[in-house]
GROMACS .gro file of C-alpha atoms in nm:
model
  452
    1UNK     CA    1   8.093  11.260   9.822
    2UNK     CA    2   8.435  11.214   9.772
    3UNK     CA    3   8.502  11.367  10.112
    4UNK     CA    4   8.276  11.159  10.304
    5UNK     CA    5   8.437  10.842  10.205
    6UNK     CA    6   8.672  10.603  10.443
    7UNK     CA    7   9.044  10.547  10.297
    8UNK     CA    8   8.941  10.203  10.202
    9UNK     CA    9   8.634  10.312  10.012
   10UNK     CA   10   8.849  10.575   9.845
   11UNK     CA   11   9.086  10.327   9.719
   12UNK     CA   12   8.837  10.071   9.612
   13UNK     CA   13   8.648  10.318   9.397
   14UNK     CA   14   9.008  10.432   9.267
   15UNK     CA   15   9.105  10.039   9.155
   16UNK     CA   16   8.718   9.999   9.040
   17UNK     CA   17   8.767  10.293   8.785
   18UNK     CA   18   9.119  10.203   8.642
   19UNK     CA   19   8.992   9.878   8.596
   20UNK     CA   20   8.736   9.945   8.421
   21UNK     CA   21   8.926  10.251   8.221
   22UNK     CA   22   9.162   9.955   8.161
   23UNK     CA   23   8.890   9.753   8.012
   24UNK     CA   24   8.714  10.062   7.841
   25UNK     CA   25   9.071  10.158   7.600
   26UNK     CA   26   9.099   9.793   7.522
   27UNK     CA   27   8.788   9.777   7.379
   28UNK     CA   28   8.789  10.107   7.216
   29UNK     CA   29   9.134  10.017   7.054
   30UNK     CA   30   8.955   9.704   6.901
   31UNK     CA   31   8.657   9.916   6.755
   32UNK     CA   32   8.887  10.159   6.637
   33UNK     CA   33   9.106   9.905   6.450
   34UNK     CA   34   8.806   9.748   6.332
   35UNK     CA   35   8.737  10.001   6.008
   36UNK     CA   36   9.057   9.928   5.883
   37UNK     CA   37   9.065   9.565   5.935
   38UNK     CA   38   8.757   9.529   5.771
   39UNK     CA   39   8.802   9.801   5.442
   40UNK     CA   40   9.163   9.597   5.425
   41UNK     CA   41   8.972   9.274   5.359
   42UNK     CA   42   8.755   9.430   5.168
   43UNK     CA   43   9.000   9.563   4.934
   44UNK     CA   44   9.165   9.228   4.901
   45UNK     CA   45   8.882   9.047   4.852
   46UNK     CA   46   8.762   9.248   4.550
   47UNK     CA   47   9.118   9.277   4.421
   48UNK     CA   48   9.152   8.874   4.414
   49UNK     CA   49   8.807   8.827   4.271
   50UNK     CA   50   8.876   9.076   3.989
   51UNK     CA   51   9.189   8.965   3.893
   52UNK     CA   52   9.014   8.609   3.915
   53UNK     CA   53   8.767   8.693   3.655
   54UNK     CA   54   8.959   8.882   3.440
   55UNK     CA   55   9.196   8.546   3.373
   56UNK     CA   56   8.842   8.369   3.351
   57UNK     CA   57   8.675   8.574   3.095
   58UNK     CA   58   8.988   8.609   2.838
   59UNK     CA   59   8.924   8.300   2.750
   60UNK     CA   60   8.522   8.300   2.739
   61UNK     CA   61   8.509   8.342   2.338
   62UNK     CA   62   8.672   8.030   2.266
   63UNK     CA   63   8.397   7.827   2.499
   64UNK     CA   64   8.161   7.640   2.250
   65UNK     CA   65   7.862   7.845   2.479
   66UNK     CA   66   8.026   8.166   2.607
   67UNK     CA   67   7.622   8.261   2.696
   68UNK     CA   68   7.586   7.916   2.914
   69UNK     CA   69   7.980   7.967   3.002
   70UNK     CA   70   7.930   8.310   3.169
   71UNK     CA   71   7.650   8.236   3.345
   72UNK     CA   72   7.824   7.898   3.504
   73UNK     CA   73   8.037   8.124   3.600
   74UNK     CA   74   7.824   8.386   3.771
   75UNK     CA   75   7.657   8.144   3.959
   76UNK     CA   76   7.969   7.947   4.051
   77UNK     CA   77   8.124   8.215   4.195
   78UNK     CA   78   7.845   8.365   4.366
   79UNK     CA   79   7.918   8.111   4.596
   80UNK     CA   80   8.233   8.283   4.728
   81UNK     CA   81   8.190   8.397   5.095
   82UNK     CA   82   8.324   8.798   5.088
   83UNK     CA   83   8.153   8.879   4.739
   84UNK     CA   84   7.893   8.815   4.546
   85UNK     CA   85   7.908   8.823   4.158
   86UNK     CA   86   7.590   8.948   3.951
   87UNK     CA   87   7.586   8.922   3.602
   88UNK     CA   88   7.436   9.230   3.407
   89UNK     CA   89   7.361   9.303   3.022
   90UNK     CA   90   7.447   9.671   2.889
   91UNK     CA   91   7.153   9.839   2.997
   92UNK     CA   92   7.309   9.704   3.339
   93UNK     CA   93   7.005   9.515   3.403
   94UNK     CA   94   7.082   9.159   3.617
   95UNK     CA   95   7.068   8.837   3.372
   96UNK     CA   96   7.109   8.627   3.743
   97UNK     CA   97   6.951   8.632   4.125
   98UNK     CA   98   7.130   8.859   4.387
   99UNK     CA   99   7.256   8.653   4.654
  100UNK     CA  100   7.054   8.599   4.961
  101UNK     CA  101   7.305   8.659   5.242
  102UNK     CA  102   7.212   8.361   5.530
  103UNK     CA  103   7.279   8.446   5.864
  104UNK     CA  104   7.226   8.256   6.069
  105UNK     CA  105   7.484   8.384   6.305
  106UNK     CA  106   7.333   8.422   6.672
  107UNK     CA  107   7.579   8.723   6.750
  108UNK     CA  108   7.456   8.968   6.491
  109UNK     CA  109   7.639   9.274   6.493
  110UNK     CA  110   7.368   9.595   6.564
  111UNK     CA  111   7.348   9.805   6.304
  112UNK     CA  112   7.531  10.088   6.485
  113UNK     CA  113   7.862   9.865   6.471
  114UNK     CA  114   7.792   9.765   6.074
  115UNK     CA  115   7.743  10.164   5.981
  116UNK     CA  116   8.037  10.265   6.205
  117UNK     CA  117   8.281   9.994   6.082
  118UNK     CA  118   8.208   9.963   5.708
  119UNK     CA  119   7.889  10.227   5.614
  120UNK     CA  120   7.881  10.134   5.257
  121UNK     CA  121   7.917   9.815   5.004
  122UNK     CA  122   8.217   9.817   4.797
  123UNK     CA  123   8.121   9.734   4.387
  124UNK     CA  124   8.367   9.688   4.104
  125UNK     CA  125   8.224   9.650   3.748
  126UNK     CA  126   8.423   9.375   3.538
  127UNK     CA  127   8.314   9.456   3.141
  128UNK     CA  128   8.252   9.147   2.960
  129UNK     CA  129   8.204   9.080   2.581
  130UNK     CA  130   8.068   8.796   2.409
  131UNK     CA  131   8.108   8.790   2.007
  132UNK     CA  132   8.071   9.179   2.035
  133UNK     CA  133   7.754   9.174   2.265
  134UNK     CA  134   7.837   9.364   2.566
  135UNK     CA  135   7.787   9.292   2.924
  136UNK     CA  136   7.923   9.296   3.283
  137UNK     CA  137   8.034   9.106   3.591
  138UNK     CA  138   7.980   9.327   3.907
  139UNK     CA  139   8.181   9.246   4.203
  140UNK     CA  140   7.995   9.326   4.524
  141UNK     CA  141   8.202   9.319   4.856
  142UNK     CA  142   7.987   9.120   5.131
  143UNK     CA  143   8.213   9.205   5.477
  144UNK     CA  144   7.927   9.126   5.660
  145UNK     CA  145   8.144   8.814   5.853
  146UNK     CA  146   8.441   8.969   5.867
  147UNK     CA  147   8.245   9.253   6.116
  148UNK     CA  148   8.080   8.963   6.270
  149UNK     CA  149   8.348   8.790   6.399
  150UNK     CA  150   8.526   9.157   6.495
  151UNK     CA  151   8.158   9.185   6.724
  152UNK     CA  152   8.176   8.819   6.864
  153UNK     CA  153   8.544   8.912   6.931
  154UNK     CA  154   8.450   9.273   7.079
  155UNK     CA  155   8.182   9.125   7.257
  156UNK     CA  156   8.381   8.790   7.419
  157UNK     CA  157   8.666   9.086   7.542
  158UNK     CA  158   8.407   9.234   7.748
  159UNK     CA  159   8.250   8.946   7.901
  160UNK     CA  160   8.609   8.836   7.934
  161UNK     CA  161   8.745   9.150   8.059
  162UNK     CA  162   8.452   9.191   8.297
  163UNK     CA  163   8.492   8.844   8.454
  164UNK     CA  164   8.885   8.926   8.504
  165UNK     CA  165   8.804   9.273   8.633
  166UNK     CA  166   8.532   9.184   8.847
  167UNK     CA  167   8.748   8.886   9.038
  168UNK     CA  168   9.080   9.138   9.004
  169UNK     CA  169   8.853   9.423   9.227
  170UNK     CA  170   8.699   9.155   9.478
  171UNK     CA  171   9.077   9.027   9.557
  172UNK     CA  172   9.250   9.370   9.587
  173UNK     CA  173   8.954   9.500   9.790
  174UNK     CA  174   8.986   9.170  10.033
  175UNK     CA  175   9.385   9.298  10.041
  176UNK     CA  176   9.292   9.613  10.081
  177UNK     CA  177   9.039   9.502  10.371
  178UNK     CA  178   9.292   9.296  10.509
  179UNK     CA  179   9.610   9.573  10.486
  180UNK     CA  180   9.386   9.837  10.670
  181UNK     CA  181   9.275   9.660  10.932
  182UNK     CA  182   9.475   9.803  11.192
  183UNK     CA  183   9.310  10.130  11.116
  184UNK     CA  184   9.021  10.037  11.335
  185UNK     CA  185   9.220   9.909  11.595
  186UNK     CA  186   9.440  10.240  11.596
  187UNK     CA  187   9.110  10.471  11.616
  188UNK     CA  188   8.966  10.255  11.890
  189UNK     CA  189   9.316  10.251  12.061
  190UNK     CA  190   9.294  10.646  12.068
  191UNK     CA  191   8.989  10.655  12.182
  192UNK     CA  192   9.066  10.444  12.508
  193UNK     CA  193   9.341  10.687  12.523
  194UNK     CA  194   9.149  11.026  12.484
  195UNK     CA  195   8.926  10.815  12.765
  196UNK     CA  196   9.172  10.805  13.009
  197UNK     CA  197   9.260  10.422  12.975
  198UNK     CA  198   9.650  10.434  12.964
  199UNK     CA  199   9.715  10.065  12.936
  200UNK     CA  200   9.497  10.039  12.573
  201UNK     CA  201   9.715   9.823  12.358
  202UNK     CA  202   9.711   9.748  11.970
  203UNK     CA  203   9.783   9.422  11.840
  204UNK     CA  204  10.039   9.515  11.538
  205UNK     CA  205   9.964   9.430  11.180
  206UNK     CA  206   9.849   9.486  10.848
  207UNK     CA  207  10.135   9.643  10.613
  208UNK     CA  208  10.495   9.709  10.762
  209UNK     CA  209  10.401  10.080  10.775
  210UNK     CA  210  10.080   9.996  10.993
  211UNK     CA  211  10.232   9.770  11.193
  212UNK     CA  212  10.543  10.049  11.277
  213UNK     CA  213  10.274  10.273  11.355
  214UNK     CA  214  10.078  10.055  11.596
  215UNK     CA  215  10.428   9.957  11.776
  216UNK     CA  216  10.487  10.331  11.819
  217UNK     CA  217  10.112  10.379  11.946
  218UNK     CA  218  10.207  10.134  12.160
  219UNK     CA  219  10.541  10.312  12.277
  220UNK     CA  220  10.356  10.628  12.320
  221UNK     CA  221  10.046  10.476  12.545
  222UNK     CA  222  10.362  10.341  12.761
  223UNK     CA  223  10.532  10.687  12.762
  224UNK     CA  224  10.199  10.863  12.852
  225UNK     CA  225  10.109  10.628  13.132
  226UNK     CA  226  10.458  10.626  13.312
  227UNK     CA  227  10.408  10.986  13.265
  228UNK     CA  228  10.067  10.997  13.429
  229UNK     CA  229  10.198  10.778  13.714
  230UNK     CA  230  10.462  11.030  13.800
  231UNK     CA  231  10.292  11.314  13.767
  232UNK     CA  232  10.036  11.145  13.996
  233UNK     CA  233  10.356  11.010  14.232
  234UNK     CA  234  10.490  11.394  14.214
  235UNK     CA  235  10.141  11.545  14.288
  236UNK     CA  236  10.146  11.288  14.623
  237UNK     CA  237  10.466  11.356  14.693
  238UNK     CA  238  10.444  11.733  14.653
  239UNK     CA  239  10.122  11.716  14.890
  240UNK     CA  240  10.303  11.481  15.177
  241UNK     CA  241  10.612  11.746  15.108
  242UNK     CA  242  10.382  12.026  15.205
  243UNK     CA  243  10.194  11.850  15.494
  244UNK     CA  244  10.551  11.746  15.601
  245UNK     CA  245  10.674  12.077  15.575
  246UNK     CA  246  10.423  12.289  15.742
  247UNK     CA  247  10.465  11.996  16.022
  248UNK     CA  248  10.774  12.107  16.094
  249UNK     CA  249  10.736  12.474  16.039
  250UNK     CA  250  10.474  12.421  16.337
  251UNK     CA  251  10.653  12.194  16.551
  252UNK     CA  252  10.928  12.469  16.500
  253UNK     CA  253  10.714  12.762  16.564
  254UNK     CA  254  10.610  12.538  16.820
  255UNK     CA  255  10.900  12.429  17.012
  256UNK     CA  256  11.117  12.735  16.960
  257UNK     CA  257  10.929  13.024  16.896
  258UNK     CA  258  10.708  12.952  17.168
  259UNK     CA  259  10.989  12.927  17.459
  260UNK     CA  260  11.185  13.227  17.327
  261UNK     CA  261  10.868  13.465  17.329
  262UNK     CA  262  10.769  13.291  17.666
  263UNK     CA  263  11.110  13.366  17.832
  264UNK     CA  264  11.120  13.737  17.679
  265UNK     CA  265  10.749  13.813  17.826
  266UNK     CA  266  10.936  13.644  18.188
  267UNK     CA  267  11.198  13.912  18.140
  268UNK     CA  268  10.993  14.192  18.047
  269UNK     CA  269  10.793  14.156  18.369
  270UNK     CA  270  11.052  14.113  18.551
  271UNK     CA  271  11.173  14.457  18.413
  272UNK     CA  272  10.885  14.597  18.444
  273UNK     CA  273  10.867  14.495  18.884
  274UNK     CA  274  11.179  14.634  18.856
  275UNK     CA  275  11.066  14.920  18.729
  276UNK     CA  276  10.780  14.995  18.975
  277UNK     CA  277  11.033  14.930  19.290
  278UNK     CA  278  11.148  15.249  19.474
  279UNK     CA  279  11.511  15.128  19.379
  280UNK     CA  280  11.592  14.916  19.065
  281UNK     CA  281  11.869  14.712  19.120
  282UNK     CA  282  12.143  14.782  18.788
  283UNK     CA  283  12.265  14.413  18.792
  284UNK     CA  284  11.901  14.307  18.777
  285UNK     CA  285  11.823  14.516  18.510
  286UNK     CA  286  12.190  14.459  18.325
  287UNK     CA  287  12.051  14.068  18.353
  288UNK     CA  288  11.732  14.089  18.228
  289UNK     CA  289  11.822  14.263  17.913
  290UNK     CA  290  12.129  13.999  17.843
  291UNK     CA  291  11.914  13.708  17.825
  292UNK     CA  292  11.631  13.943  17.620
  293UNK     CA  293  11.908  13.997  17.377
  294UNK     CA  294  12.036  13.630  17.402
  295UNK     CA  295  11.665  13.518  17.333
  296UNK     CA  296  11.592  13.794  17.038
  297UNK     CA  297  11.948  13.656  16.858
  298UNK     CA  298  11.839  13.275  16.898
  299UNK     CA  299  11.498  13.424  16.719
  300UNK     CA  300  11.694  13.584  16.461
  301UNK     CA  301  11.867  13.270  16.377
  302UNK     CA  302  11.576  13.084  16.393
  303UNK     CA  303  11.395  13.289  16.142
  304UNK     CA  304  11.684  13.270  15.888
  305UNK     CA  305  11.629  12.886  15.876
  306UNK     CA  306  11.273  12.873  15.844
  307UNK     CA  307  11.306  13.189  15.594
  308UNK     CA  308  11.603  13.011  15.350
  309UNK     CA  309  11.354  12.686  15.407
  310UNK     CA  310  11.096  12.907  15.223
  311UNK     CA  311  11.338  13.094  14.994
  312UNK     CA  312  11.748  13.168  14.949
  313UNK     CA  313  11.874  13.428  15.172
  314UNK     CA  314  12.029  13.696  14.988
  315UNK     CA  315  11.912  13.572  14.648
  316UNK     CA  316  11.693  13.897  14.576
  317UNK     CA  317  11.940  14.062  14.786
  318UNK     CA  318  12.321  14.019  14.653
  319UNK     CA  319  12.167  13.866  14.295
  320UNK     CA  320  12.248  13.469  14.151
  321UNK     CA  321  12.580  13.508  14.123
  322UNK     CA  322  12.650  13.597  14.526
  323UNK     CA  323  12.359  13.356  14.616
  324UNK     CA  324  12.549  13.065  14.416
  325UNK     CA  325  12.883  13.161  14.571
  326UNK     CA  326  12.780  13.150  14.920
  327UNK     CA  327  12.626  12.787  14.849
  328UNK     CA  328  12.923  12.655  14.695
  329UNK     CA  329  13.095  12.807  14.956
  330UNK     CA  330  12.840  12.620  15.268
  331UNK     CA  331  12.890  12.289  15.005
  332UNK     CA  332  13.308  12.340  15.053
  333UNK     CA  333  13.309  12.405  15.388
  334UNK     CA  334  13.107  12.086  15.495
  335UNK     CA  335  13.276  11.880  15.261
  336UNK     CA  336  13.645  12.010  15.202
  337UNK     CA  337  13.765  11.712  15.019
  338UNK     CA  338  13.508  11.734  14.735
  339UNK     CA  339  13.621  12.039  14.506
  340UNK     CA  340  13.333  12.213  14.385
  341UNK     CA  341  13.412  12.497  14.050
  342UNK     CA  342  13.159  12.723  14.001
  343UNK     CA  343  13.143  12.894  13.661
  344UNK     CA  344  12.925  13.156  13.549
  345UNK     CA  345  12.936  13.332  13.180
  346UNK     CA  346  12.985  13.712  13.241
  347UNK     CA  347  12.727  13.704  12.910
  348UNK     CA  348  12.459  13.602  13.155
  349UNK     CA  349  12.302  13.948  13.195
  350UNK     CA  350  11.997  14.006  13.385
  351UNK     CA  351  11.761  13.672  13.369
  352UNK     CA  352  11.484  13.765  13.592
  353UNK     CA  353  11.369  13.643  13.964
  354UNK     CA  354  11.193  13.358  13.837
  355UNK     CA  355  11.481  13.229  13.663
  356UNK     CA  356  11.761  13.308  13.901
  357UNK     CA  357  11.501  13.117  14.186
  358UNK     CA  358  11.484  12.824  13.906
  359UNK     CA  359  11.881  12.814  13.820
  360UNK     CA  360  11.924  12.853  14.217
  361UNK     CA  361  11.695  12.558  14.280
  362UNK     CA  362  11.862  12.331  14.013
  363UNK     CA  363  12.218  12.388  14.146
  364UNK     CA  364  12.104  12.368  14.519
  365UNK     CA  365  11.913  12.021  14.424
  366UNK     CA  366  12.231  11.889  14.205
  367UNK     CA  367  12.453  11.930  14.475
  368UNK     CA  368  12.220  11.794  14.723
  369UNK     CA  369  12.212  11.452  14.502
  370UNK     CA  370  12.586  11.468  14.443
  371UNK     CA  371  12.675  11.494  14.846
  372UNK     CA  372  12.428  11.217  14.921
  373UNK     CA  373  12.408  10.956  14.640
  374UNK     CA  374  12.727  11.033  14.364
  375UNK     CA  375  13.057  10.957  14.607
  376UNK     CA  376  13.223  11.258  14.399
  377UNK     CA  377  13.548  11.452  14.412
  378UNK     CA  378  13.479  11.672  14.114
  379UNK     CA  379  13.170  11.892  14.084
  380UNK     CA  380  13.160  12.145  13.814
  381UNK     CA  381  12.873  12.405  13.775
  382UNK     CA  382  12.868  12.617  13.461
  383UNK     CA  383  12.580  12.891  13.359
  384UNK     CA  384  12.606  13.072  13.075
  385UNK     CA  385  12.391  13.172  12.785
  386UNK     CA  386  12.278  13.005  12.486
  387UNK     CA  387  12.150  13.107  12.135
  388UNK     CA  388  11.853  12.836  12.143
  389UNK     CA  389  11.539  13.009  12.198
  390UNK     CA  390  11.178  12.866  12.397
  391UNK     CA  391  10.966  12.780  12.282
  392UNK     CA  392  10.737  13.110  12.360
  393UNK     CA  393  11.095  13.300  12.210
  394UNK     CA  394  11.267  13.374  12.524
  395UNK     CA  395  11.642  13.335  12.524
  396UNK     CA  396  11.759  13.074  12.748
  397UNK     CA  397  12.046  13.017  13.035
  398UNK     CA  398  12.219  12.664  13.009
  399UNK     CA  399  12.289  12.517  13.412
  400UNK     CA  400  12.515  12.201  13.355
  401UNK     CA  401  12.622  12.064  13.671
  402UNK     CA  402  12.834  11.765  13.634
  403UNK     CA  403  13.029  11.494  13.883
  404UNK     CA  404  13.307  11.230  13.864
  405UNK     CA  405  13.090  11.020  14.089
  406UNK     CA  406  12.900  10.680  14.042
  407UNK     CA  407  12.600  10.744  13.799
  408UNK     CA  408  12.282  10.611  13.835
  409UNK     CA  409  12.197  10.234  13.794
  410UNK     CA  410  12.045  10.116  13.485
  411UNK     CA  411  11.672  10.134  13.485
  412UNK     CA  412  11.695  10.377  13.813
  413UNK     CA  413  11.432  10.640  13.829
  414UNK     CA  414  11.501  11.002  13.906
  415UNK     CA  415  11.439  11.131  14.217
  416UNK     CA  416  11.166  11.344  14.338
  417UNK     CA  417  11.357  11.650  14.397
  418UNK     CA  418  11.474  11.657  13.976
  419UNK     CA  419  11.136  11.503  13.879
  420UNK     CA  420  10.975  11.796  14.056
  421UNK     CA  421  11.227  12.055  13.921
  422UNK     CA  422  11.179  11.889  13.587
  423UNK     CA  423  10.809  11.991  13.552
  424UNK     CA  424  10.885  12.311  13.692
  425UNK     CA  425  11.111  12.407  13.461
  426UNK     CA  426  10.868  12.254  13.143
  427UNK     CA  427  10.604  12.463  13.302
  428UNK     CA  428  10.827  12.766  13.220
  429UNK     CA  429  10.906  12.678  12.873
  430UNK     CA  430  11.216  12.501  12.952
  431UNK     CA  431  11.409  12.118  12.942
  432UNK     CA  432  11.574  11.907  13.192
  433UNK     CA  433  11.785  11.631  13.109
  434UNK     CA  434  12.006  11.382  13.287
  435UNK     CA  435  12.280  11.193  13.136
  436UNK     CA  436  12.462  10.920  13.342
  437UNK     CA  437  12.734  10.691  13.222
  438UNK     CA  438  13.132  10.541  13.360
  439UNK     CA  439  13.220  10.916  13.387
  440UNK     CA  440  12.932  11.015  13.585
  441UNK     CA  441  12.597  11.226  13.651
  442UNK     CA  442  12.505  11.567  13.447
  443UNK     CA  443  12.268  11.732  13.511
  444UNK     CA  444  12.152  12.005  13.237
  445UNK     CA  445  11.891  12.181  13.194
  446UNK     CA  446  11.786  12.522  12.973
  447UNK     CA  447  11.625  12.800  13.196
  448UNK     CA  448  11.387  13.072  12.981
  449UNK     CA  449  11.541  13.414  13.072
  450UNK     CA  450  11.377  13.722  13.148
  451UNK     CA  451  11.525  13.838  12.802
  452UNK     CA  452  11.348  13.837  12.512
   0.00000   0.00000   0.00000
C-alpha cells in the first residue's frame, strides 16, 4: 500500500498520524495523571474531615444532648461534597441515612474510567464516646466529581484536539498541494520530451527546490533541442558533403580521367599501326610512348588527390607521426610566415588506425580553421598521453592545437568541420572541446587509444 502511494499522499498520511499520535500521548498523559490526582484529593479530603471531627467530638460530652449533638453533626456534615459522614453504634450498625449521591451531571464518566482512576471507596472510622456508650463516625471518600471533571476535561481535549488537528491537516495538506504542484507539470514536461516535443516548457514554482529543478528542466529541454537541431544540421550537411563530394569525384573522373585514358587508347593505336607497317618509324614510336608516359604520370597525380581526398597518403604507410610531419610541413610551405610547432610525446606508443585517422583528422581540420578564419602567427600542436581513461576503459591521447589568432565571436557557433569531428570522436568514447578567449582558439580534444 505504502508503495502505491503518490509523494503527496505519503506525506499527508505521515502529518495525519503524528497528529493524531500528538493528540493520542496528550490524552494518555491526562488519564495517566488522573489516579494520582484523584487518590491525592482523596487523601486530603479524608485527612481534613478527620481532623475536623476529631476537634468536634472532644468537646461532645460537655453538650447538654451529646445524643441530639452527634447526630446534628452527622447530618450537618453529610452535606460536605468529597465525603459523606455516617454515624454508627458499636455493633457498627448506621443510627443515620447514607447519602444519596445526585448526579445530575450530563458528562458521566463510564464506568471503565471510574474503576481505572479510583477502583475502590476510601473509609476512615472516627471512634466516638458518649458518657461511656460507644460509637463511631465513618468517613467515606465520595471522588466521584473530582473524576468527573478529570472526564469533562479528558473529553473537551479531544474534541478540542480533534478540531485543532483536523484544521492543522486540511492546511498543511493545501501547502503540501500547493508546494508539489510542479510535480505534475515536471512529469508532463518529460513526457512531451520522451515524445519528441523539444520546445515543452515548465512554468517554475512551488518550493525553491522545485522551482531550481523546473529552471534546469528547462535548461536541459534547451540543451537537447539545440542538440537535435545540429545533429539534424550535421546529418544535412554530411549528406550535401557527400552528394557534393561524389560530384566532384565524377566531374573529376569525368573531366580528367576520361581524356587521359582517351589519349592513351589514341597512342596505343597508333603504336599498334605502327606496329603492323613493314617499317616502324623509331621517332614515331619514341613519341608515342613519351606522351603515354606523360599521360600515365598526370594519372598518377591525379589519383593521389582523389586518394588523400578519401584518406591521408602515407598515414598507414610511414605511421601518425610522418603523416603529421609532412602536413605541417605542406601548412609551412604555403604559409611561411605562420610558424607552426608540432609536438608529439615519445610516450604515445602504438594508438591504433582508428585513432591515428581521428588525431590526423583533428589536426588537419584545426589547421584548416586557423589558415582561414584565426589571422595567426603561432600554431602549436601537442599529442601526448594522458592517465584519464574512457569511458569503456581505454587510455586516451590528448591533441591540443592552439593559436595566437582572433578567437571566435561571442555567441558564434562551431563550424561544421569540428561539429562533425566532435560527434565522431563522442561516438568513439571520446571529448572535444573548444576554448576561445583575448589569447586565442584551442582546440582539445581526448582520442580513445588502441591501448587498453
Amino acid at each position: 500500500m505504502w508503495q502505491n502511494l503518490s509523494l503527496r499522499g505519503r506525506i499527508n498520511l505521515l502529518l495525519a498520524l503524528l497528529l493524531a499520535l500528538g493528540l493520542a500521548v496528550n490524552i494518555g498523559r491526562q488519564v495517566a495523571e488522573a489516579g494520582p490526582r484523584v487518590r491525592a484529593e482523596d487523601q486530603s479530603v479524608i485527612r481534613l474531615a478527620r481532623e475536623f471531627i476529631e476537634m468536634i467530638v472532644a468537646d461532645l460530652n460537655e453538650a447538654p444532648d451529646p445524643d441530639a449533638r452527634l447526630n446534628q453533626i452527622a447530618r450537618d456534615l453529610s452535606r460536605l461534597r468529597h465525603v459523606s459522614i455516617a454515624l454508627r453504634d458499636e455493633a457498627g450498625s448506621p443510627l443515620t441515612q447514607p447519602r444519596t449521591d445526585a448526579d445530575d451531571d450530563t458528562r458521566a464518566p463510564p464506568a471503565w474510567f471510574v474503576s481505572l482512576v479510583h477502583p475502590e471507596q476510601t473509609a476512615v472510622s472516627v471512634p466516638v464516646s458518649i458518657h461511656g456508650k460507644p460509637g463511631s463516625l465513618l468517613i467515606t471518600s465520595h471522588p466521584d466529581d473530582e473524576i468527573a471533571e478529570i472526564w469533562d476535561a479528558i473529553v473537551t481535549q479531544l474534541e478540542v484536539g480533534s478540531a485543532i488537528a483536523l484544521a492543522l491537516f486540511l492546511v498543511m495538506m493545501n501547502v503540501v498541494g500547493r508546494a508539489l504542484a510542479p510535480l505534475q507539470s515536471l512529469a508532463d514536461v518529460m513526457a512531451e520530451l520522451e515524445d519528441g516535443r523539444y520546445q515543452a516548457r515548465v512554468a517554475p514554482g512551488g518550493a525553491p527546490e522545485l522551482a531550481a529543478i523546473c529552471t534546469k528542466l528547462n535548461h536541459l529541454a534547451a540543451t537537447l533541442s539545440d542538440a537535435i537541431e545540429d545533429k539534424r544540421r550535421l546529418a544535412e550537411r554530411t549528406v550535401s558533403l557527400q552528394d557534393v563530394e561524389r560530384k566532384e569525384i565524377a566531374r573529376e573522373l569525368h573531366d580528367e580521367f576520361g581524356p587521359y585514358l582517351f589519349s592513351l587508347r589514341a597512342h596505343a593505336s597508333a603504336l599498334a599501326k605502327q606496329a603492323d607497317g613493314r617499317a616502324p618509324s623509331a621517332e614515331a614510336v619514341r613519341k608515342h610512348g613519351s606522351a603515354m608516359l606523360e599521360q600515365i604520370n598526370a594519372l598518377q597525380q591525379f589519383n593521389r588527390r582523389v586518394l588523400e581526398r578519401l584518406r591521408p597518403v602515407g598515414l598507414a604507410e610511414l605511421g601518425l607521426r610522418q603523416a603529421l610531419e609532412s602536413l605541417s610541413r605542406l601548412w609551412r610551405e604555403s604559409h611561411p610566415d605562420v610558424t607552426i610547432e608540432t609536438v608529439i610525446s615519445p610516450a604515445l606508443g602504438v594508438t591504433g588506425e582508428t585513432a591515428d585517422l581521428t588525431i590526423y583528422r583533428i589536426v588537419q581540420e584545426a589547421l584548416t580553421n586557423v589558415f582561414r578564419h584565426a589571422g595567426a602567427t603561432s600554431v602549436n600542436v601537442v599529442i601526448e598521453p594522458v592517465t584519464q581513461a574512457a569511458s569503456d576503459g581505454r587510455s586516451c591521447a590528448r591533441v591540443r592545437v592552439s593559436d595566437n589568432g582572433r578567437g571566435m565571436e561571442p555567441g558564434q557557433k562551431l563550424g561544421f568541420g569540428l561539429v562533425g569531428m566532435r560527434e565522431r570522436i563522442l561516438a568513439l568514447g571520446g571529448t572535444l572541446n573548444v576554448v576561445s578567449g583575448e589569447g586565442g582558439l584551442t582546440v582539445e580534444a581526448l582520442v580513445p587509444t588502441a591501448a587498453a
